[in-house]
Amino acid sequence: MSSPKSRVEGKPQHLCWGVEGLTFIEDEEGSEYIENLLIRAEKGDVAIYVAFISLMEVFYITAKGKDESEALKRVKLIQSLAVRVEESNENLNVRAGAIKAKNRISIADAYIAALCQEHNGILVHKDPEFEKISPTVKEFRLPYKIH
């Protein structure tokens, strides 16, 4: 799997993801790529941004499939990784609202796309829902999860 360029003009490449922390935790297809990104983030080669709402998604997906105790552990694990959790702010709200108004996507996906726009980042994902907005953000697709 090829990788986005490490540095642009001496600055770290910005990457964004939604619940791809679960890909890493559950050792799903594409987890090696996520692990490599985390190693690069620790070295300062890339900056990985995670939208605040993605932590809620990790929690509810895990709580539904397992329990709330495991869900909390996973959220804390993701927060301990070399990622930058971006909280809601006015600019992010406006961008997410504009994306949501023009596309049939979830609110969480609108925030993730807005975060990518805000940081001129590459969206690393395995969610076919993002195909609806692919011209809106640069993306790198991991293998989609088959349900």
PDB file of C-alpha atoms in Angstrom:
ATOM      1  CA  MET A   1       0.000   0.000   0.000  1.00  0.00           C
ATOM      2  CA  SER A   2       1.608   3.251  -1.070  1.00  0.00           C
ATOM      3  CA  SER A   3       1.750   6.129   1.346  1.00  0.00           C
ATOM      4  CA  PRO A   4       1.160   9.872   1.157  1.00  0.00           C
ATOM      5  CA  LYS A   5       4.394  11.864   0.883  1.00  0.00           C
ATOM      6  CA  SER A   6       6.126  12.269   4.232  1.00  0.00           C
ATOM      7  CA  ARG A   7       6.871  15.993   4.183  1.00  0.00           C
ATOM      8  CA  VAL A   8       5.775  18.946   2.118  1.00  0.00           C
ATOM      9  CA  GLU A   9       8.115  21.958   2.119  1.00  0.00           C
ATOM     10  CA  GLY A  10       9.759  20.746   5.340  1.00  0.00           C
ATOM     11  CA  LYS A  11       6.442  20.577   7.196  1.00  0.00           C
ATOM     12  CA  PRO A  12       4.751  17.397   8.406  1.00  0.00           C
ATOM     13  CA  GLN A  13       2.055  15.996   6.139  1.00  0.00           C
ATOM     14  CA  HIS A  14      -1.377  16.395   7.733  1.00  0.00           C
ATOM     15  CA  LEU A  15      -3.625  13.349   7.889  1.00  0.00           C
ATOM     16  CA  CYS A  16      -7.119  12.931   9.324  1.00  0.00           C
ATOM     17  CA  TRP A  17      -9.098   9.901  10.314  1.00  0.00           C
ATOM     18  CA  GLY A  18     -12.396   8.930  11.864  1.00  0.00           C
ATOM     19  CA  VAL A  19     -12.600   5.572  13.605  1.00  0.00           C
ATOM     20  CA  GLU A  20      -9.449   4.142  12.012  1.00  0.00           C
ATOM     21  CA  GLY A  21      -8.032   3.801  15.524  1.00  0.00           C
ATOM     22  CA  LEU A  22     -10.339   0.781  15.733  1.00  0.00           C
ATOM     23  CA  THR A  23      -8.660  -0.657  12.631  1.00  0.00           C
ATOM     24  CA  PHE A  24      -5.393  -0.535  14.564  1.00  0.00           C
ATOM     25  CA  ILE A  25      -6.831  -1.814  17.864  1.00  0.00           C
ATOM     26  CA  GLU A  26      -8.740  -4.701  16.266  1.00  0.00           C
ATOM     27  CA  ASP A  27      -5.864  -5.590  13.914  1.00  0.00           C
ATOM     28  CA  GLU A  28      -8.134  -5.329  10.873  1.00  0.00           C
ATOM     29  CA  GLU A  29      -6.924  -5.165   7.285  1.00  0.00           C
ATOM     30  CA  GLY A  30      -5.015  -1.904   6.951  1.00  0.00           C
ATOM     31  CA  SER A  31      -3.822  -1.923  10.588  1.00  0.00           C
ATOM     32  CA  GLU A  32      -0.170  -2.168   9.497  1.00  0.00           C
ATOM     33  CA  TYR A  33      -0.620   1.066   7.558  1.00  0.00           C
ATOM     34  CA  ILE A  34      -2.195   2.797  10.578  1.00  0.00           C
ATOM     35  CA  GLU A  35       0.637   1.532  12.790  1.00  0.00           C
ATOM     36  CA  ASN A  36       3.178   2.936  10.310  1.00  0.00           C
ATOM     37  CA  LEU A  37       1.404   6.310  10.360  1.00  0.00           C
ATOM     38  CA  LEU A  38       1.511   6.343  14.159  1.00  0.00           C
ATOM     39  CA  ILE A  39       5.249   5.642  14.121  1.00  0.00           C
ATOM     40  CA  ARG A  40       5.734   8.467  11.613  1.00  0.00           C
ATOM     41  CA  ALA A  41       3.594  10.762  13.787  1.00  0.00           C
ATOM     42  CA  GLU A  42       5.785  10.026  16.815  1.00  0.00           C
ATOM     43  CA  LYS A  43       8.806  11.080  14.718  1.00  0.00           C
ATOM     44  CA  GLY A  44       7.064  14.271  13.591  1.00  0.00           C
ATOM     45  CA  ASP A  45       6.892  13.236   9.919  1.00  0.00           C
ATOM     46  CA  VAL A  46       3.096  13.402   9.865  1.00  0.00           C
ATOM     47  CA  ALA A  47       0.430  15.037  12.011  1.00  0.00           C
ATOM     48  CA  ILE A  48      -2.681  12.914  12.558  1.00  0.00           C
ATOM     49  CA  TYR A  49      -5.865  14.798  13.410  1.00  0.00           C
ATOM     50  CA  VAL A  50      -8.888  13.093  14.946  1.00  0.00           C
ATOM     51  CA  ALA A  51     -12.200  14.932  15.233  1.00  0.00           C
ATOM     52  CA  PHE A  52     -13.737  15.057  18.712  1.00  0.00           C
ATOM     53  CA  ILE A  53     -16.822  13.292  17.390  1.00  0.00           C
ATOM     54  CA  SER A  54     -14.718  10.320  16.267  1.00  0.00           C
ATOM     55  CA  LEU A  55     -14.016   9.485  19.910  1.00  0.00           C
ATOM     56  CA  MET A  56     -17.769   9.296  20.503  1.00  0.00           C
ATOM     57  CA  GLU A  57     -18.055   6.982  17.494  1.00  0.00           C
ATOM     58  CA  VAL A  58     -15.299   4.712  18.817  1.00  0.00           C
ATOM     59  CA  PHE A  59     -17.098   4.622  22.160  1.00  0.00           C
ATOM     60  CA  TYR A  60     -20.551   3.764  20.820  1.00  0.00           C
ATOM     61  CA  ILE A  61     -19.293   1.220  18.257  1.00  0.00           C
ATOM     62  CA  THR A  62     -17.323  -0.574  20.969  1.00  0.00           C
ATOM     63  CA  ALA A  63     -20.080  -0.295  23.600  1.00  0.00           C
ATOM     64  CA  LYS A  64     -22.585  -1.816  21.158  1.00  0.00           C
ATOM     65  CA  GLY A  65     -20.306  -4.728  20.298  1.00  0.00           C
ATOM     66  CA  LYS A  66     -18.670  -5.248  23.679  1.00  0.00           C
ATOM     67  CA  ASP A  67     -19.359  -3.026  26.716  1.00  0.00           C
ATOM     68  CA  GLU A  68     -18.849   0.503  28.033  1.00  0.00           C
ATOM     69  CA  SER A  69     -15.768  -0.405  30.053  1.00  0.00           C
ATOM     70  CA  GLU A  70     -13.977  -1.642  26.923  1.00  0.00           C
ATOM     71  CA  ALA A  71     -15.276   1.387  25.016  1.00  0.00           C
ATOM     72  CA  LEU A  72     -13.715   3.768  27.538  1.00  0.00           C
ATOM     73  CA  LYS A  73     -10.405   1.863  27.409  1.00  0.00           C
ATOM     74  CA  ARG A  74     -10.318   2.203  23.640  1.00  0.00           C
ATOM     75  CA  VAL A  75     -11.069   5.921  23.695  1.00  0.00           C
ATOM     76  CA  LYS A  76      -8.289   6.454  26.249  1.00  0.00           C
ATOM     77  CA  LEU A  77      -5.919   4.335  24.166  1.00  0.00           C
ATOM     78  CA  ILE A  78      -6.583   6.431  21.066  1.00  0.00           C
ATOM     79  CA  GLN A  79      -6.094   9.627  23.092  1.00  0.00           C
ATOM     80  CA  SER A  80      -2.718   8.274  24.254  1.00  0.00           C
ATOM     81  CA  LEU A  81      -1.506   7.707  20.679  1.00  0.00           C
ATOM     82  CA  ALA A  82       0.431  10.248  18.621  1.00  0.00           C
ATOM     83  CA  VAL A  83      -2.757  11.937  17.401  1.00  0.00           C
ATOM     84  CA  ARG A  84      -4.186  15.411  17.864  1.00  0.00           C
ATOM     85  CA  VAL A  85      -7.815  15.410  18.947  1.00  0.00           C
ATOM     86  CA  GLU A  86      -9.476  18.505  17.509  1.00  0.00           C
ATOM     87  CA  GLU A  87     -12.371  19.895  19.514  1.00  0.00           C
ATOM     88  CA  SER A  88     -15.339  21.692  18.002  1.00  0.00           C
ATOM     89  CA  ASN A  89     -14.875  25.359  17.126  1.00  0.00           C
ATOM     90  CA  GLU A  90     -16.752  27.946  15.096  1.00  0.00           C
ATOM     91  CA  ASN A  91     -14.770  27.436  11.896  1.00  0.00           C
ATOM     92  CA  LEU A  92     -15.081  23.645  12.093  1.00  0.00           C
ATOM     93  CA  ASN A  93     -18.827  23.934  12.763  1.00  0.00           C
ATOM     94  CA  VAL A  94     -19.343  26.168   9.710  1.00  0.00           C
ATOM     95  CA  ARG A  95     -17.265  23.921   7.442  1.00  0.00           C
ATOM     96  CA  ALA A  96     -19.016  20.766   8.678  1.00  0.00           C
ATOM     97  CA  GLY A  97     -22.411  22.418   8.259  1.00  0.00           C
ATOM     98  CA  ALA A  98     -21.602  23.426   4.682  1.00  0.00           C
ATOM     99  CA  ILE A  99     -20.435  19.903   3.835  1.00  0.00           C
ATOM    100  CA  LYS A 100     -23.506  18.340   5.467  1.00  0.00           C
ATOM    101  CA  ALA A 101     -25.838  20.757   3.626  1.00  0.00           C
ATOM    102  CA  LYS A 102     -24.455  19.642   0.253  1.00  0.00           C
ATOM    103  CA  ASN A 103     -24.041  15.908   0.892  1.00  0.00           C
ATOM    104  CA  ARG A 104     -26.035  13.005   2.295  1.00  0.00           C
ATOM    105  CA  ILE A 105     -23.513  11.999   4.949  1.00  0.00           C
ATOM    106  CA  SER A 106     -23.555  11.665   8.711  1.00  0.00           C
ATOM    107  CA  ILE A 107     -22.786  14.597  10.978  1.00  0.00           C
ATOM    108  CA  ALA A 108     -19.667  12.777  12.183  1.00  0.00           C
ATOM    109  CA  ASP A 109     -18.408  12.305   8.621  1.00  0.00           C
ATOM    110  CA  ALA A 110     -19.102  15.977   7.880  1.00  0.00           C
ATOM    111  CA  TYR A 111     -16.927  16.967  10.867  1.00  0.00           C
ATOM    112  CA  ILE A 112     -14.149  14.605   9.791  1.00  0.00           C
ATOM    113  CA  ALA A 113     -14.187  16.031   6.249  1.00  0.00           C
ATOM    114  CA  ALA A 114     -14.244  19.579   7.643  1.00  0.00           C
ATOM    115  CA  LEU A 115     -11.242  18.785   9.829  1.00  0.00           C
ATOM    116  CA  CYS A 116      -9.358  17.594   6.745  1.00  0.00           C
ATOM    117  CA  GLN A 117     -10.237  20.783   4.912  1.00  0.00           C
ATOM    118  CA  GLU A 118      -9.190  22.927   7.866  1.00  0.00           C
ATOM    119  CA  HIS A 119      -5.742  21.325   7.988  1.00  0.00           C
ATOM    120  CA  ASN A 120      -5.430  20.720   4.234  1.00  0.00           C
ATOM    121  CA  GLY A 121      -5.072  17.089   5.224  1.00  0.00           C
ATOM    122  CA  ILE A 122      -5.458  13.732   3.564  1.00  0.00           C
ATOM    123  CA  LEU A 123      -8.394  11.688   4.818  1.00  0.00           C
ATOM    124  CA  VAL A 124      -7.254   8.154   5.667  1.00  0.00           C
ATOM    125  CA  HIS A 125     -10.372   6.006   5.817  1.00  0.00           C
ATOM    126  CA  LYS A 126     -12.151   2.746   5.092  1.00  0.00           C
ATOM    127  CA  ASP A 127     -15.671   4.157   4.843  1.00  0.00           C
ATOM    128  CA  PRO A 128     -17.459   4.075   1.468  1.00  0.00           C
ATOM    129  CA  GLU A 129     -19.650   6.968   2.681  1.00  0.00           C
ATOM    130  CA  PHE A 130     -16.712   9.296   2.036  1.00  0.00           C
ATOM    131  CA  GLU A 131     -16.882   8.483  -1.683  1.00  0.00           C
ATOM    132  CA  LYS A 132     -19.848  10.887  -1.812  1.00  0.00           C
ATOM    133  CA  ILE A 133     -17.568  13.791  -0.943  1.00  0.00           C
ATOM    134  CA  SER A 134     -14.284  12.647  -2.488  1.00  0.00           C
ATOM    135  CA  PRO A 135     -13.847  15.843  -4.549  1.00  0.00           C
ATOM    136  CA  THR A 136     -14.216  17.847  -1.307  1.00  0.00           C
ATOM    137  CA  VAL A 137     -11.175  16.324   0.443  1.00  0.00           C
ATOM    138  CA  LYS A 138      -8.019  14.501  -0.563  1.00  0.00           C
ATOM    139  CA  GLU A 139      -8.260  10.882   0.498  1.00  0.00           C
ATOM    140  CA  PHE A 140      -6.329   7.668   0.961  1.00  0.00           C
ATOM    141  CA  ARG A 141      -8.600   4.622   1.088  1.00  0.00           C
ATOM    142  CA  LEU A 142      -7.788   1.634   3.229  1.00  0.00           C
ATOM    143  CA  PRO A 143      -9.427  -1.696   2.309  1.00  0.00           C
ATOM    144  CA  TYR A 144     -13.129  -1.441   3.104  1.00  0.00           C
ATOM    145  CA  LYS A 145     -14.470  -3.622   5.886  1.00  0.00           C
ATOM    146  CA  ILE A 146     -16.904  -6.248   4.620  1.00  0.00           C
ATOM    147  CA  HIS A 147     -19.842  -6.705   6.984  1.00  0.00           C
TER     148      HIS A 147
END
